[in-house]
Amino acid sequence: GDHPGLLSKLAHSFLKHGVSLHTAKINTLGNRAEDTFLISAKAGKKLSKRNANALEKDLLTQFWFMSSMSTNEKRQRKAGV
């Protein structure tokens, strides 16, 4: 689903793993986000298997955590509680 800061977290992960973003298609329907990204390593090169696996693990870990939080936890986190 769509969460506040979703695209910011994606951008941070791309930067952390040396990924260049070429095209982004962002689609939000109510509480659902469907986003498609065309990415590469720096200078348009193919991501190494190691970098692709590290990026995948980072994204899955990050977004599993976001989707598993209860609505109340999300409100508290947003409020800084």
PDB file with SEQRES, HELIX, SHEET and CRYST1 records, atoms N, CA, C and O in Angstrom:
SEQRES   1 A   81  GLY ASP HIS PRO GLY LEU LEU SER LYS LEU ALA HIS SER          
SEQRES   2 A   81  PHE LEU LYS HIS GLY VAL SER LEU HIS THR ALA LYS ILE          
SEQRES   3 A   81  ASN THR LEU GLY ASN ARG ALA GLU ASP THR PHE LEU ILE          
SEQRES   4 A   81  SER ALA LYS ALA GLY LYS LYS LEU SER LYS ARG ASN ALA          
SEQRES   5 A   81  ASN ALA LEU GLU LYS ASP LEU LEU THR GLN PHE TRP PHE          
SEQRES   6 A   81  MET SER SER MET SER THR ASN GLU LYS ARG GLN ARG LYS          
SEQRES   7 A   81  ALA GLY VAL                                                  
HELIX    1 AA1 LEU A    6  LYS A   16  1                                  11    
HELIX    2 AA2 LYS A   42  GLY A   44  5                                   3    
HELIX    3 AA3 LYS A   49  SER A   68  1                                  20    
HELIX    4 AA4 THR A   71  ALA A   79  1                                   9    
SHEET    1 AA1 2 VAL A  19  LEU A  29  0                                        
SHEET    2 AA1 2 ARG A  32  ALA A  41 -1                                        
CRYST1    1.000    1.000    1.000  90.00  90.00  90.00 P 1           1          
ATOM      1  N   GLY A   1       0.810  -1.190   0.000  1.00  0.00           N  
ATOM      2  CA  GLY A   1       0.000   0.000   0.000  1.00  0.00           C  
ATOM      3  C   GLY A   1       0.849   1.247   0.000  1.00  0.00           C  
ATOM      4  O   GLY A   1       2.073   1.183   0.114  1.00  0.00           O  
ATOM      5  N   ASP A   2       0.202   2.358  -0.126  1.00  0.00           N  
ATOM      6  CA  ASP A   2       0.878   3.645  -0.127  1.00  0.00           C  
ATOM      7  C   ASP A   2       1.114   4.090   1.307  1.00  0.00           C  
ATOM      8  O   ASP A   2       0.229   3.959   2.153  1.00  0.00           O  
ATOM      9  N   HIS A   3       2.284   4.606   1.580  1.00  0.00           N  
ATOM     10  CA  HIS A   3       2.645   5.090   2.910  1.00  0.00           C  
ATOM     11  C   HIS A   3       3.324   6.440   2.764  1.00  0.00           C  
ATOM     12  O   HIS A   3       4.018   6.673   1.775  1.00  0.00           O  
ATOM     13  N   PRO A   4       3.136   7.346   3.739  1.00  0.00           N  
ATOM     14  CA  PRO A   4       3.888   8.601   3.706  1.00  0.00           C  
ATOM     15  C   PRO A   4       5.388   8.302   3.693  1.00  0.00           C  
ATOM     16  O   PRO A   4       5.864   7.473   4.468  1.00  0.00           O  
ATOM     17  N   GLY A   5       6.110   8.958   2.837  1.00  0.00           N  
ATOM     18  CA  GLY A   5       7.553   8.779   2.763  1.00  0.00           C  
ATOM     19  C   GLY A   5       8.001   7.599   1.924  1.00  0.00           C  
ATOM     20  O   GLY A   5       9.195   7.303   1.870  1.00  0.00           O  
ATOM     21  N   LEU A   6       7.069   6.917   1.267  1.00  0.00           N  
ATOM     22  CA  LEU A   6       7.396   5.732   0.471  1.00  0.00           C  
ATOM     23  C   LEU A   6       8.451   6.034  -0.594  1.00  0.00           C  
ATOM     24  O   LEU A   6       9.460   5.335  -0.682  1.00  0.00           O  
ATOM     25  N   LEU A   7       8.223   7.064  -1.396  1.00  0.00           N  
ATOM     26  CA  LEU A   7       9.168   7.384  -2.468  1.00  0.00           C  
ATOM     27  C   LEU A   7      10.502   7.880  -1.918  1.00  0.00           C  
ATOM     28  O   LEU A   7      11.550   7.636  -2.516  1.00  0.00           O  
ATOM     29  N   SER A   8      10.467   8.566  -0.794  1.00  0.00           N  
ATOM     30  CA  SER A   8      11.703   9.012  -0.160  1.00  0.00           C  
ATOM     31  C   SER A   8      12.542   7.817   0.285  1.00  0.00           C  
ATOM     32  O   SER A   8      13.761   7.815   0.113  1.00  0.00           O  
ATOM     33  N   LYS A   9      11.898   6.809   0.851  1.00  0.00           N  
ATOM     34  CA  LYS A   9      12.611   5.602   1.284  1.00  0.00           C  
ATOM     35  C   LYS A   9      13.186   4.842   0.086  1.00  0.00           C  
ATOM     36  O   LYS A   9      14.297   4.317   0.150  1.00  0.00           O  
ATOM     37  N   LEU A  10      12.422   4.790  -1.000  1.00  0.00           N  
ATOM     38  CA  LEU A  10      12.926   4.153  -2.218  1.00  0.00           C  
ATOM     39  C   LEU A  10      14.160   4.883  -2.736  1.00  0.00           C  
ATOM     40  O   LEU A  10      15.170   4.261  -3.065  1.00  0.00           O  
ATOM     41  N   ALA A  11      14.067   6.211  -2.805  1.00  0.00           N  
ATOM     42  CA  ALA A  11      15.189   7.012  -3.302  1.00  0.00           C  
ATOM     43  C   ALA A  11      16.428   6.808  -2.428  1.00  0.00           C  
ATOM     44  O   ALA A  11      17.542   6.705  -2.943  1.00  0.00           O  
ATOM     45  N   HIS A  12      16.237   6.750  -1.122  1.00  0.00           N  
ATOM     46  CA  HIS A  12      17.361   6.532  -0.214  1.00  0.00           C  
ATOM     47  C   HIS A  12      18.003   5.157  -0.464  1.00  0.00           C  
ATOM     48  O   HIS A  12      19.228   5.035  -0.462  1.00  0.00           O  
ATOM     49  N   SER A  13      17.183   4.136  -0.675  1.00  0.00           N  
ATOM     50  CA  SER A  13      17.714   2.795  -0.963  1.00  0.00           C  
ATOM     51  C   SER A  13      18.473   2.780  -2.282  1.00  0.00           C  
ATOM     52  O   SER A  13      19.536   2.166  -2.380  1.00  0.00           O  
ATOM     53  N   PHE A  14      17.935   3.450  -3.296  1.00  0.00           N  
ATOM     54  CA  PHE A  14      18.635   3.515  -4.585  1.00  0.00           C  
ATOM     55  C   PHE A  14      20.004   4.174  -4.406  1.00  0.00           C  
ATOM     56  O   PHE A  14      21.005   3.679  -4.924  1.00  0.00           O  
ATOM     57  N   LEU A  15      20.049   5.280  -3.680  1.00  0.00           N  
ATOM     58  CA  LEU A  15      21.299   5.996  -3.443  1.00  0.00           C  
ATOM     59  C   LEU A  15      22.286   5.120  -2.665  1.00  0.00           C  
ATOM     60  O   LEU A  15      23.463   5.032  -3.015  1.00  0.00           O  
ATOM     61  N   LYS A  16      21.797   4.483  -1.621  1.00  0.00           N  
ATOM     62  CA  LYS A  16      22.624   3.626  -0.763  1.00  0.00           C  
ATOM     63  C   LYS A  16      23.298   2.502  -1.562  1.00  0.00           C  
ATOM     64  O   LYS A  16      24.423   2.107  -1.257  1.00  0.00           O  
ATOM     65  N   HIS A  17      22.602   1.993  -2.586  1.00  0.00           N  
ATOM     66  CA  HIS A  17      23.120   0.866  -3.365  1.00  0.00           C  
ATOM     67  C   HIS A  17      23.704   1.286  -4.718  1.00  0.00           C  
ATOM     68  O   HIS A  17      23.954   0.436  -5.573  1.00  0.00           O  
ATOM     69  N   GLY A  18      23.921   2.590  -4.917  1.00  0.00           N  
ATOM     70  CA  GLY A  18      24.551   3.065  -6.137  1.00  0.00           C  
ATOM     71  C   GLY A  18      23.714   2.881  -7.380  1.00  0.00           C  
ATOM     72  O   GLY A  18      24.247   2.622  -8.459  1.00  0.00           O  
ATOM     73  N   VAL A  19      22.400   3.012  -7.239  1.00  0.00           N  
ATOM     74  CA  VAL A  19      21.475   2.790  -8.344  1.00  0.00           C  
ATOM     75  C   VAL A  19      21.094   4.121  -8.984  1.00  0.00           C  
ATOM     76  O   VAL A  19      20.814   5.098  -8.290  1.00  0.00           O  
ATOM     77  N   SER A  20      21.086   4.148 -10.313  1.00  0.00           N  
ATOM     78  CA  SER A  20      20.609   5.315 -11.062  1.00  0.00           C  
ATOM     79  C   SER A  20      19.184   5.058 -11.511  1.00  0.00           C  
ATOM     80  O   SER A  20      18.866   3.971 -11.994  1.00  0.00           O  
ATOM     81  N   LEU A  21      18.328   6.049 -11.355  1.00  0.00           N  
ATOM     82  CA  LEU A  21      16.933   5.947 -11.762  1.00  0.00           C  
ATOM     83  C   LEU A  21      16.776   6.633 -13.113  1.00  0.00           C  
ATOM     84  O   LEU A  21      17.146   7.797 -13.267  1.00  0.00           O  
ATOM     85  N   HIS A  22      16.229   5.918 -14.092  1.00  0.00           N  
ATOM     86  CA  HIS A  22      16.052   6.470 -15.435  1.00  0.00           C  
ATOM     87  C   HIS A  22      14.612   6.875 -15.703  1.00  0.00           C  
ATOM     88  O   HIS A  22      14.358   7.927 -16.289  1.00  0.00           O  
ATOM     89  N   THR A  23      13.675   6.047 -15.277  1.00  0.00           N  
ATOM     90  CA  THR A  23      12.256   6.308 -15.500  1.00  0.00           C  
ATOM     91  C   THR A  23      11.473   5.823 -14.289  1.00  0.00           C  
ATOM     92  O   THR A  23      11.773   4.775 -13.717  1.00  0.00           O  
ATOM     93  N   ALA A  24      10.463   6.603 -13.905  1.00  0.00           N  
ATOM     94  CA  ALA A  24       9.576   6.188 -12.820  1.00  0.00           C  
ATOM     95  C   ALA A  24       8.134   6.409 -13.254  1.00  0.00           C  
ATOM     96  O   ALA A  24       7.781   7.475 -13.757  1.00  0.00           O  
ATOM     97  N   LYS A  25       7.317   5.403 -13.056  1.00  0.00           N  
ATOM     98  CA  LYS A  25       5.877   5.511 -13.294  1.00  0.00           C  
ATOM     99  C   LYS A  25       5.210   5.326 -11.938  1.00  0.00           C  
ATOM    100  O   LYS A  25       5.230   4.240 -11.359  1.00  0.00           O  
ATOM    101  N   ILE A  26       4.617   6.414 -11.445  1.00  0.00           N  
ATOM    102  CA  ILE A  26       4.026   6.420 -10.112  1.00  0.00           C  
ATOM    103  C   ILE A  26       2.513   6.425 -10.250  1.00  0.00           C  
ATOM    104  O   ILE A  26       1.941   7.291 -10.913  1.00  0.00           O  
ATOM    105  N   ASN A  27       1.866   5.446  -9.615  1.00  0.00           N  
ATOM    106  CA  ASN A  27       0.415   5.336  -9.693  1.00  0.00           C  
ATOM    107  C   ASN A  27      -0.128   5.051  -8.302  1.00  0.00           C  
ATOM    108  O   ASN A  27       0.185   4.015  -7.714  1.00  0.00           O  
ATOM    109  N   THR A  28      -0.935   5.955  -7.774  1.00  0.00           N  
ATOM    110  CA  THR A  28      -1.551   5.764  -6.472  1.00  0.00           C  
ATOM    111  C   THR A  28      -3.057   5.716  -6.650  1.00  0.00           C  
ATOM    112  O   THR A  28      -3.663   6.642  -7.189  1.00  0.00           O  
ATOM    113  N   LEU A  29      -3.650   4.629  -6.192  1.00  0.00           N  
ATOM    114  CA  LEU A  29      -5.094   4.450  -6.259  1.00  0.00           C  
ATOM    115  C   LEU A  29      -5.608   4.263  -4.841  1.00  0.00           C  
ATOM    116  O   LEU A  29      -5.535   3.165  -4.289  1.00  0.00           O  
ATOM    117  N   GLY A  30      -6.127   5.333  -4.252  1.00  0.00           N  
ATOM    118  CA  GLY A  30      -6.578   5.254  -2.865  1.00  0.00           C  
ATOM    119  C   GLY A  30      -5.413   4.957  -1.957  1.00  0.00           C  
ATOM    120  O   GLY A  30      -4.471   5.744  -1.874  1.00  0.00           O  
ATOM    121  N   ASN A  31      -5.463   3.828  -1.273  1.00  0.00           N  
ATOM    122  CA  ASN A  31      -4.412   3.442  -0.331  1.00  0.00           C  
ATOM    123  C   ASN A  31      -3.400   2.486  -0.962  1.00  0.00           C  
ATOM    124  O   ASN A  31      -2.559   1.923  -0.262  1.00  0.00           O  
ATOM    125  N   ARG A  32      -3.477   2.304  -2.274  1.00  0.00           N  
ATOM    126  CA  ARG A  32      -2.610   1.353  -2.974  1.00  0.00           C  
ATOM    127  C   ARG A  32      -1.649   2.092  -3.895  1.00  0.00           C  
ATOM    128  O   ARG A  32      -2.054   2.987  -4.636  1.00  0.00           O  
ATOM    129  N   ALA A  33      -0.375   1.715  -3.844  1.00  0.00           N  
ATOM    130  CA  ALA A  33       0.650   2.305  -4.708  1.00  0.00           C  
ATOM    131  C   ALA A  33       1.167   1.247  -5.666  1.00  0.00           C  
ATOM    132  O   ALA A  33       1.528   0.148  -5.244  1.00  0.00           O  
ATOM    133  N   GLU A  34       1.203   1.569  -6.950  1.00  0.00           N  
ATOM    134  CA  GLU A  34       1.783   0.692  -7.959  1.00  0.00           C  
ATOM    135  C   GLU A  34       2.824   1.515  -8.711  1.00  0.00           C  
ATOM    136  O   GLU A  34       2.491   2.352  -9.549  1.00  0.00           O  
ATOM    137  N   ASP A  35       4.075   1.260  -8.398  1.00  0.00           N  
ATOM    138  CA  ASP A  35       5.163   2.046  -8.955  1.00  0.00           C  
ATOM    139  C   ASP A  35       6.102   1.150  -9.753  1.00  0.00           C  
ATOM    140  O   ASP A  35       6.395   0.025  -9.347  1.00  0.00           O  
ATOM    141  N   THR A  36       6.571   1.656 -10.890  1.00  0.00           N  
ATOM    142  CA  THR A  36       7.496   0.926 -11.747  1.00  0.00           C  
ATOM    143  C   THR A  36       8.722   1.801 -11.975  1.00  0.00           C  
ATOM    144  O   THR A  36       8.596   2.990 -12.267  1.00  0.00           O  
ATOM    145  N   PHE A  37       9.906   1.214 -11.842  1.00  0.00           N  
ATOM    146  CA  PHE A  37      11.149   1.967 -11.978  1.00  0.00           C  
ATOM    147  C   PHE A  37      12.079   1.274 -12.964  1.00  0.00           C  
ATOM    148  O   PHE A  37      12.226   0.052 -12.934  1.00  0.00           O  
ATOM    149  N   LEU A  38      12.704   2.051 -13.832  1.00  0.00           N  
ATOM    150  CA  LEU A  38      13.762   1.556 -14.700  1.00  0.00           C  
ATOM    151  C   LEU A  38      15.061   2.042 -14.074  1.00  0.00           C  
ATOM    152  O   LEU A  38      15.314   3.245 -14.008  1.00  0.00           O  
ATOM    153  N   ILE A  39      15.882   1.106 -13.617  1.00  0.00           N  
ATOM    154  CA  ILE A  39      17.099   1.452 -12.892  1.00  0.00           C  
ATOM    155  C   ILE A  39      18.313   0.781 -13.526  1.00  0.00           C  
ATOM    156  O   ILE A  39      18.191  -0.171 -14.297  1.00  0.00           O  
ATOM    157  N   SER A  40      19.488   1.306 -13.178  1.00  0.00           N  
ATOM    158  CA  SER A  40      20.751   0.694 -13.588  1.00  0.00           C  
ATOM    159  C   SER A  40      21.798   1.042 -12.543  1.00  0.00           C  
ATOM    160  O   SER A  40      21.543   1.804 -11.610  1.00  0.00           O  
ATOM    161  N   ALA A  41      22.978   0.470 -12.719  1.00  0.00           N  
ATOM    162  CA  ALA A  41      24.117   0.894 -11.918  1.00  0.00           C  
ATOM    163  C   ALA A  41      24.551   2.254 -12.483  1.00  0.00           C  
ATOM    164  O   ALA A  41      23.998   2.719 -13.479  1.00  0.00           O  
ATOM    165  N   LYS A  42      25.517   2.871 -11.859  1.00  0.00           N  
ATOM    166  CA  LYS A  42      26.002   4.168 -12.355  1.00  0.00           C  
ATOM    167  C   LYS A  42      26.500   4.048 -13.783  1.00  0.00           C  
ATOM    168  O   LYS A  42      26.983   2.993 -14.195  1.00  0.00           O  
ATOM    169  N   ALA A  43      26.384   5.114 -14.525  1.00  0.00           N  
ATOM    170  CA  ALA A  43      26.810   5.203 -15.928  1.00  0.00           C  
ATOM    171  C   ALA A  43      26.018   4.258 -16.835  1.00  0.00           C  
ATOM    172  O   ALA A  43      26.494   3.880 -17.905  1.00  0.00           O  
ATOM    173  N   GLY A  44      24.801   3.875 -16.404  1.00  0.00           N  
ATOM    174  CA  GLY A  44      23.943   3.061 -17.246  1.00  0.00           C  
ATOM    175  C   GLY A  44      24.322   1.598 -17.330  1.00  0.00           C  
ATOM    176  O   GLY A  44      23.768   0.858 -18.142  1.00  0.00           O  
ATOM    177  N   LYS A  45      25.256   1.174 -16.503  1.00  0.00           N  
ATOM    178  CA  LYS A  45      25.686  -0.224 -16.544  1.00  0.00           C  
ATOM    179  C   LYS A  45      24.692  -1.120 -15.804  1.00  0.00           C  
ATOM    180  O   LYS A  45      23.905  -0.658 -14.978  1.00  0.00           O  
ATOM    181  N   LYS A  46      24.751  -2.401 -16.124  1.00  0.00           N  
ATOM    182  CA  LYS A  46      23.886  -3.383 -15.492  1.00  0.00           C  
ATOM    183  C   LYS A  46      24.276  -3.536 -14.016  1.00  0.00           C  
ATOM    184  O   LYS A  46      25.459  -3.559 -13.678  1.00  0.00           O  
ATOM    185  N   LEU A  47      23.261  -3.641 -13.141  1.00  0.00           N  
ATOM    186  CA  LEU A  47      23.543  -3.903 -11.733  1.00  0.00           C  
ATOM    187  C   LEU A  47      24.197  -5.264 -11.589  1.00  0.00           C  
ATOM    188  O   LEU A  47      23.793  -6.226 -12.243  1.00  0.00           O  
ATOM    189  N   SER A  48      25.193  -5.346 -10.747  1.00  0.00           N  
ATOM    190  CA  SER A  48      25.787  -6.657 -10.478  1.00  0.00           C  
ATOM    191  C   SER A  48      24.771  -7.490  -9.701  1.00  0.00           C  
ATOM    192  O   SER A  48      23.883  -6.950  -9.042  1.00  0.00           O  
ATOM    193  N   LYS A  49      24.911  -8.779  -9.786  1.00  0.00           N  
ATOM    194  CA  LYS A  49      24.006  -9.675  -9.061  1.00  0.00           C  
ATOM    195  C   LYS A  49      24.063  -9.373  -7.561  1.00  0.00           C  
ATOM    196  O   LYS A  49      23.042  -9.396  -6.874  1.00  0.00           O  
ATOM    197  N   ARG A  50      25.249  -9.095  -7.074  1.00  0.00           N  
ATOM    198  CA  ARG A  50      25.441  -8.782  -5.644  1.00  0.00           C  
ATOM    199  C   ARG A  50      24.677  -7.516  -5.263  1.00  0.00           C  
ATOM    200  O   ARG A  50      23.971  -7.499  -4.255  1.00  0.00           O  
ATOM    201  N   ASN A  51      24.813  -6.447  -6.070  1.00  0.00           N  
ATOM    202  CA  ASN A  51      24.106  -5.202  -5.772  1.00  0.00           C  
ATOM    203  C   ASN A  51      22.595  -5.362  -5.908  1.00  0.00           C  
ATOM    204  O   ASN A  51      21.836  -4.815  -5.107  1.00  0.00           O  
ATOM    205  N   ALA A  52      22.159  -6.108  -6.917  1.00  0.00           N  
ATOM    206  CA  ALA A  52      20.725  -6.328  -7.114  1.00  0.00           C  
ATOM    207  C   ALA A  52      20.145  -7.100  -5.924  1.00  0.00           C  
ATOM    208  O   ALA A  52      19.060  -6.774  -5.442  1.00  0.00           O  
ATOM    209  N   ASN A  53      20.866  -8.120  -5.453  1.00  0.00           N  
ATOM    210  CA  ASN A  53      20.398  -8.894  -4.304  1.00  0.00           C  
ATOM    211  C   ASN A  53      20.374  -8.050  -3.038  1.00  0.00           C  
ATOM    212  O   ASN A  53      19.441  -8.153  -2.242  1.00  0.00           O  
ATOM    213  N   ALA A  54      21.393  -7.215  -2.844  1.00  0.00           N  
ATOM    214  CA  ALA A  54      21.438  -6.345  -1.660  1.00  0.00           C  
ATOM    215  C   ALA A  54      20.301  -5.322  -1.699  1.00  0.00           C  
ATOM    216  O   ALA A  54      19.671  -5.055  -0.676  1.00  0.00           O  
ATOM    217  N   LEU A  55      20.039  -4.753  -2.871  1.00  0.00           N  
ATOM    218  CA  LEU A  55      18.937  -3.793  -3.017  1.00  0.00           C  
ATOM    219  C   LEU A  55      17.606  -4.487  -2.744  1.00  0.00           C  
ATOM    220  O   LEU A  55      16.765  -3.949  -2.023  1.00  0.00           O  
ATOM    221  N   GLU A  56      17.409  -5.662  -3.306  1.00  0.00           N  
ATOM    222  CA  GLU A  56      16.167  -6.406  -3.098  1.00  0.00           C  
ATOM    223  C   GLU A  56      15.952  -6.698  -1.614  1.00  0.00           C  
ATOM    224  O   GLU A  56      14.855  -6.502  -1.093  1.00  0.00           O  
ATOM    225  N   LYS A  57      16.982  -7.158  -0.949  1.00  0.00           N  
ATOM    226  CA  LYS A  57      16.882  -7.470   0.479  1.00  0.00           C  
ATOM    227  C   LYS A  57      16.537  -6.219   1.282  1.00  0.00           C  
ATOM    228  O   LYS A  57      15.685  -6.259   2.169  1.00  0.00           O  
ATOM    229  N   ASP A  58      17.198  -5.117   0.969  1.00  0.00           N  
ATOM    230  CA  ASP A  58      16.954  -3.847   1.663  1.00  0.00           C  
ATOM    231  C   ASP A  58      15.499  -3.404   1.473  1.00  0.00           C  
ATOM    232  O   ASP A  58      14.830  -3.031   2.436  1.00  0.00           O  
ATOM    233  N   LEU A  59      15.019  -3.448   0.236  1.00  0.00           N  
ATOM    234  CA  LEU A  59      13.647  -3.009  -0.049  1.00  0.00           C  
ATOM    235  C   LEU A  59      12.621  -3.924   0.606  1.00  0.00           C  
ATOM    236  O   LEU A  59      11.654  -3.444   1.197  1.00  0.00           O  
ATOM    237  N   LEU A  60      12.819  -5.226   0.509  1.00  0.00           N  
ATOM    238  CA  LEU A  60      11.877  -6.160   1.113  1.00  0.00           C  
ATOM    239  C   LEU A  60      11.821  -5.999   2.629  1.00  0.00           C  
ATOM    240  O   LEU A  60      10.741  -6.017   3.220  1.00  0.00           O  
ATOM    241  N   THR A  61      12.978  -5.843   3.250  1.00  0.00           N  
ATOM    242  CA  THR A  61      13.036  -5.651   4.702  1.00  0.00           C  
ATOM    243  C   THR A  61      12.336  -4.359   5.095  1.00  0.00           C  
ATOM    244  O   THR A  61      11.526  -4.341   6.022  1.00  0.00           O  
ATOM    245  N   GLN A  62      12.646  -3.290   4.395  1.00  0.00           N  
ATOM    246  CA  GLN A  62      12.087  -1.978   4.699  1.00  0.00           C  
ATOM    247  C   GLN A  62      10.572  -1.938   4.515  1.00  0.00           C  
ATOM    248  O   GLN A  62       9.855  -1.420   5.370  1.00  0.00           O  
ATOM    249  N   PHE A  63      10.089  -2.479   3.412  1.00  0.00           N  
ATOM    250  CA  PHE A  63       8.672  -2.364   3.116  1.00  0.00           C  
ATOM    251  C   PHE A  63       7.841  -3.442   3.779  1.00  0.00           C  
ATOM    252  O   PHE A  63       6.638  -3.253   3.965  1.00  0.00           O  
ATOM    253  N   TRP A  64       8.440  -4.570   4.145  1.00  0.00           N  
ATOM    254  CA  TRP A  64       7.727  -5.541   4.954  1.00  0.00           C  
ATOM    255  C   TRP A  64       7.430  -4.924   6.315  1.00  0.00           C  
ATOM    256  O   TRP A  64       6.333  -5.081   6.851  1.00  0.00           O  
ATOM    257  N   PHE A  65       8.422  -4.217   6.874  1.00  0.00           N  
ATOM    258  CA  PHE A  65       8.244  -3.566   8.164  1.00  0.00           C  
ATOM    259  C   PHE A  65       7.123  -2.538   8.086  1.00  0.00           C  
ATOM    260  O   PHE A  65       6.271  -2.475   8.973  1.00  0.00           O  
ATOM    261  N   MET A  66       7.122  -1.734   7.026  1.00  0.00           N  
ATOM    262  CA  MET A  66       6.085  -0.709   6.878  1.00  0.00           C  
ATOM    263  C   MET A  66       4.704  -1.340   6.750  1.00  0.00           C  
ATOM    264  O   MET A  66       3.752  -0.846   7.355  1.00  0.00           O  
ATOM    265  N   SER A  67       4.568  -2.413   5.984  1.00  0.00           N  
ATOM    266  CA  SER A  67       3.257  -3.009   5.763  1.00  0.00           C  
ATOM    267  C   SER A  67       2.781  -3.805   6.968  1.00  0.00           C  
ATOM    268  O   SER A  67       1.579  -4.024   7.120  1.00  0.00           O  
ATOM    269  N   SER A  68       3.701  -4.245   7.832  1.00  0.00           N  
ATOM    270  CA  SER A  68       3.306  -5.048   8.976  1.00  0.00           C  
ATOM    271  C   SER A  68       2.924  -4.206  10.190  1.00  0.00           C  
ATOM    272  O   SER A  68       2.355  -4.726  11.150  1.00  0.00           O  
ATOM    273  N   MET A  69       3.231  -2.915  10.154  1.00  0.00           N  
ATOM    274  CA  MET A  69       2.879  -2.049  11.276  1.00  0.00           C  
ATOM    275  C   MET A  69       1.367  -1.838  11.317  1.00  0.00           C  
ATOM    276  O   MET A  69       0.724  -1.702  10.276  1.00  0.00           O  
ATOM    277  N   SER A  70       0.812  -1.811  12.509  1.00  0.00           N  
ATOM    278  CA  SER A  70      -0.610  -1.531  12.646  1.00  0.00           C  
ATOM    279  C   SER A  70      -0.859  -0.051  12.367  1.00  0.00           C  
ATOM    280  O   SER A  70       0.073   0.753  12.389  1.00  0.00           O  
ATOM    281  N   THR A  71      -2.096   0.302  12.108  1.00  0.00           N  
ATOM    282  CA  THR A  71      -2.457   1.695  11.862  1.00  0.00           C  
ATOM    283  C   THR A  71      -2.084   2.553  13.056  1.00  0.00           C  
ATOM    284  O   THR A  71      -1.590   3.666  12.880  1.00  0.00           O  
ATOM    285  N   ASN A  72      -2.309   2.061  14.266  1.00  0.00           N  
ATOM    286  CA  ASN A  72      -1.978   2.811  15.471  1.00  0.00           C  
ATOM    287  C   ASN A  72      -0.466   3.035  15.573  1.00  0.00           C  
ATOM    288  O   ASN A  72      -0.023   4.129  15.926  1.00  0.00           O  
ATOM    289  N   GLU A  73       0.322   2.009  15.267  1.00  0.00           N  
ATOM    290  CA  GLU A  73       1.778   2.146  15.296  1.00  0.00           C  
ATOM    291  C   GLU A  73       2.240   3.191  14.287  1.00  0.00           C  
ATOM    292  O   GLU A  73       3.144   3.974  14.577  1.00  0.00           O  
ATOM    293  N   LYS A  74       1.630   3.210  13.112  1.00  0.00           N  
ATOM    294  CA  LYS A  74       1.989   4.182  12.085  1.00  0.00           C  
ATOM    295  C   LYS A  74       1.689   5.598  12.563  1.00  0.00           C  
ATOM    296  O   LYS A  74       2.492   6.508  12.355  1.00  0.00           O  
ATOM    297  N   ARG A  75       0.531   5.789  13.207  1.00  0.00           N  
ATOM    298  CA  ARG A  75       0.186   7.116  13.727  1.00  0.00           C  
ATOM    299  C   ARG A  75       1.184   7.558  14.785  1.00  0.00           C  
ATOM    300  O   ARG A  75       1.634   8.704  14.777  1.00  0.00           O  
ATOM    301  N   GLN A  76       1.535   6.642  15.709  1.00  0.00           N  
ATOM    302  CA  GLN A  76       2.477   6.972  16.772  1.00  0.00           C  
ATOM    303  C   GLN A  76       3.853   7.301  16.184  1.00  0.00           C  
ATOM    304  O   GLN A  76       4.507   8.251  16.615  1.00  0.00           O  
ATOM    305  N   ARG A  77       4.273   6.535  15.227  1.00  0.00           N  
ATOM    306  CA  ARG A  77       5.584   6.772  14.602  1.00  0.00           C  
ATOM    307  C   ARG A  77       5.604   8.124  13.891  1.00  0.00           C  
ATOM    308  O   ARG A  77       6.583   8.865  13.979  1.00  0.00           O  
ATOM    309  N   LYS A  78       4.503   8.441  13.178  1.00  0.00           N  
ATOM    310  CA  LYS A  78       4.410   9.711  12.481  1.00  0.00           C  
ATOM    311  C   LYS A  78       4.418  10.878  13.459  1.00  0.00           C  
ATOM    312  O   LYS A  78       4.990  11.929  13.173  1.00  0.00           O  
ATOM    313  N   ALA A  79       3.774  10.692  14.629  1.00  0.00           N  
ATOM    314  CA  ALA A  79       3.713  11.738  15.654  1.00  0.00           C  
ATOM    315  C   ALA A  79       4.982  11.818  16.481  1.00  0.00           C  
ATOM    316  O   ALA A  79       5.141  12.725  17.298  1.00  0.00           O  
ATOM    317  N   GLY A  80       5.896  10.859  16.270  1.00  0.00           N  
ATOM    318  CA  GLY A  80       7.157  10.864  17.004  1.00  0.00           C  
ATOM    319  C   GLY A  80       7.042  10.313  18.410  1.00  0.00           C  
ATOM    320  O   GLY A  80       7.852  10.640  19.277  1.00  0.00           O  
ATOM    321  N   VAL A  81       6.026   9.469  18.644  1.00  0.00           N  
ATOM    322  CA  VAL A  81       5.809   8.894  19.978  1.00  0.00           C  
ATOM    323  C   VAL A  81       6.653   7.659  20.145  1.00  0.00           C  
ATOM    324  O   VAL A  81       6.617   7.025  21.200  1.00  0.00           O  
TER     325      VAL A  81                                                      
END                                                                             
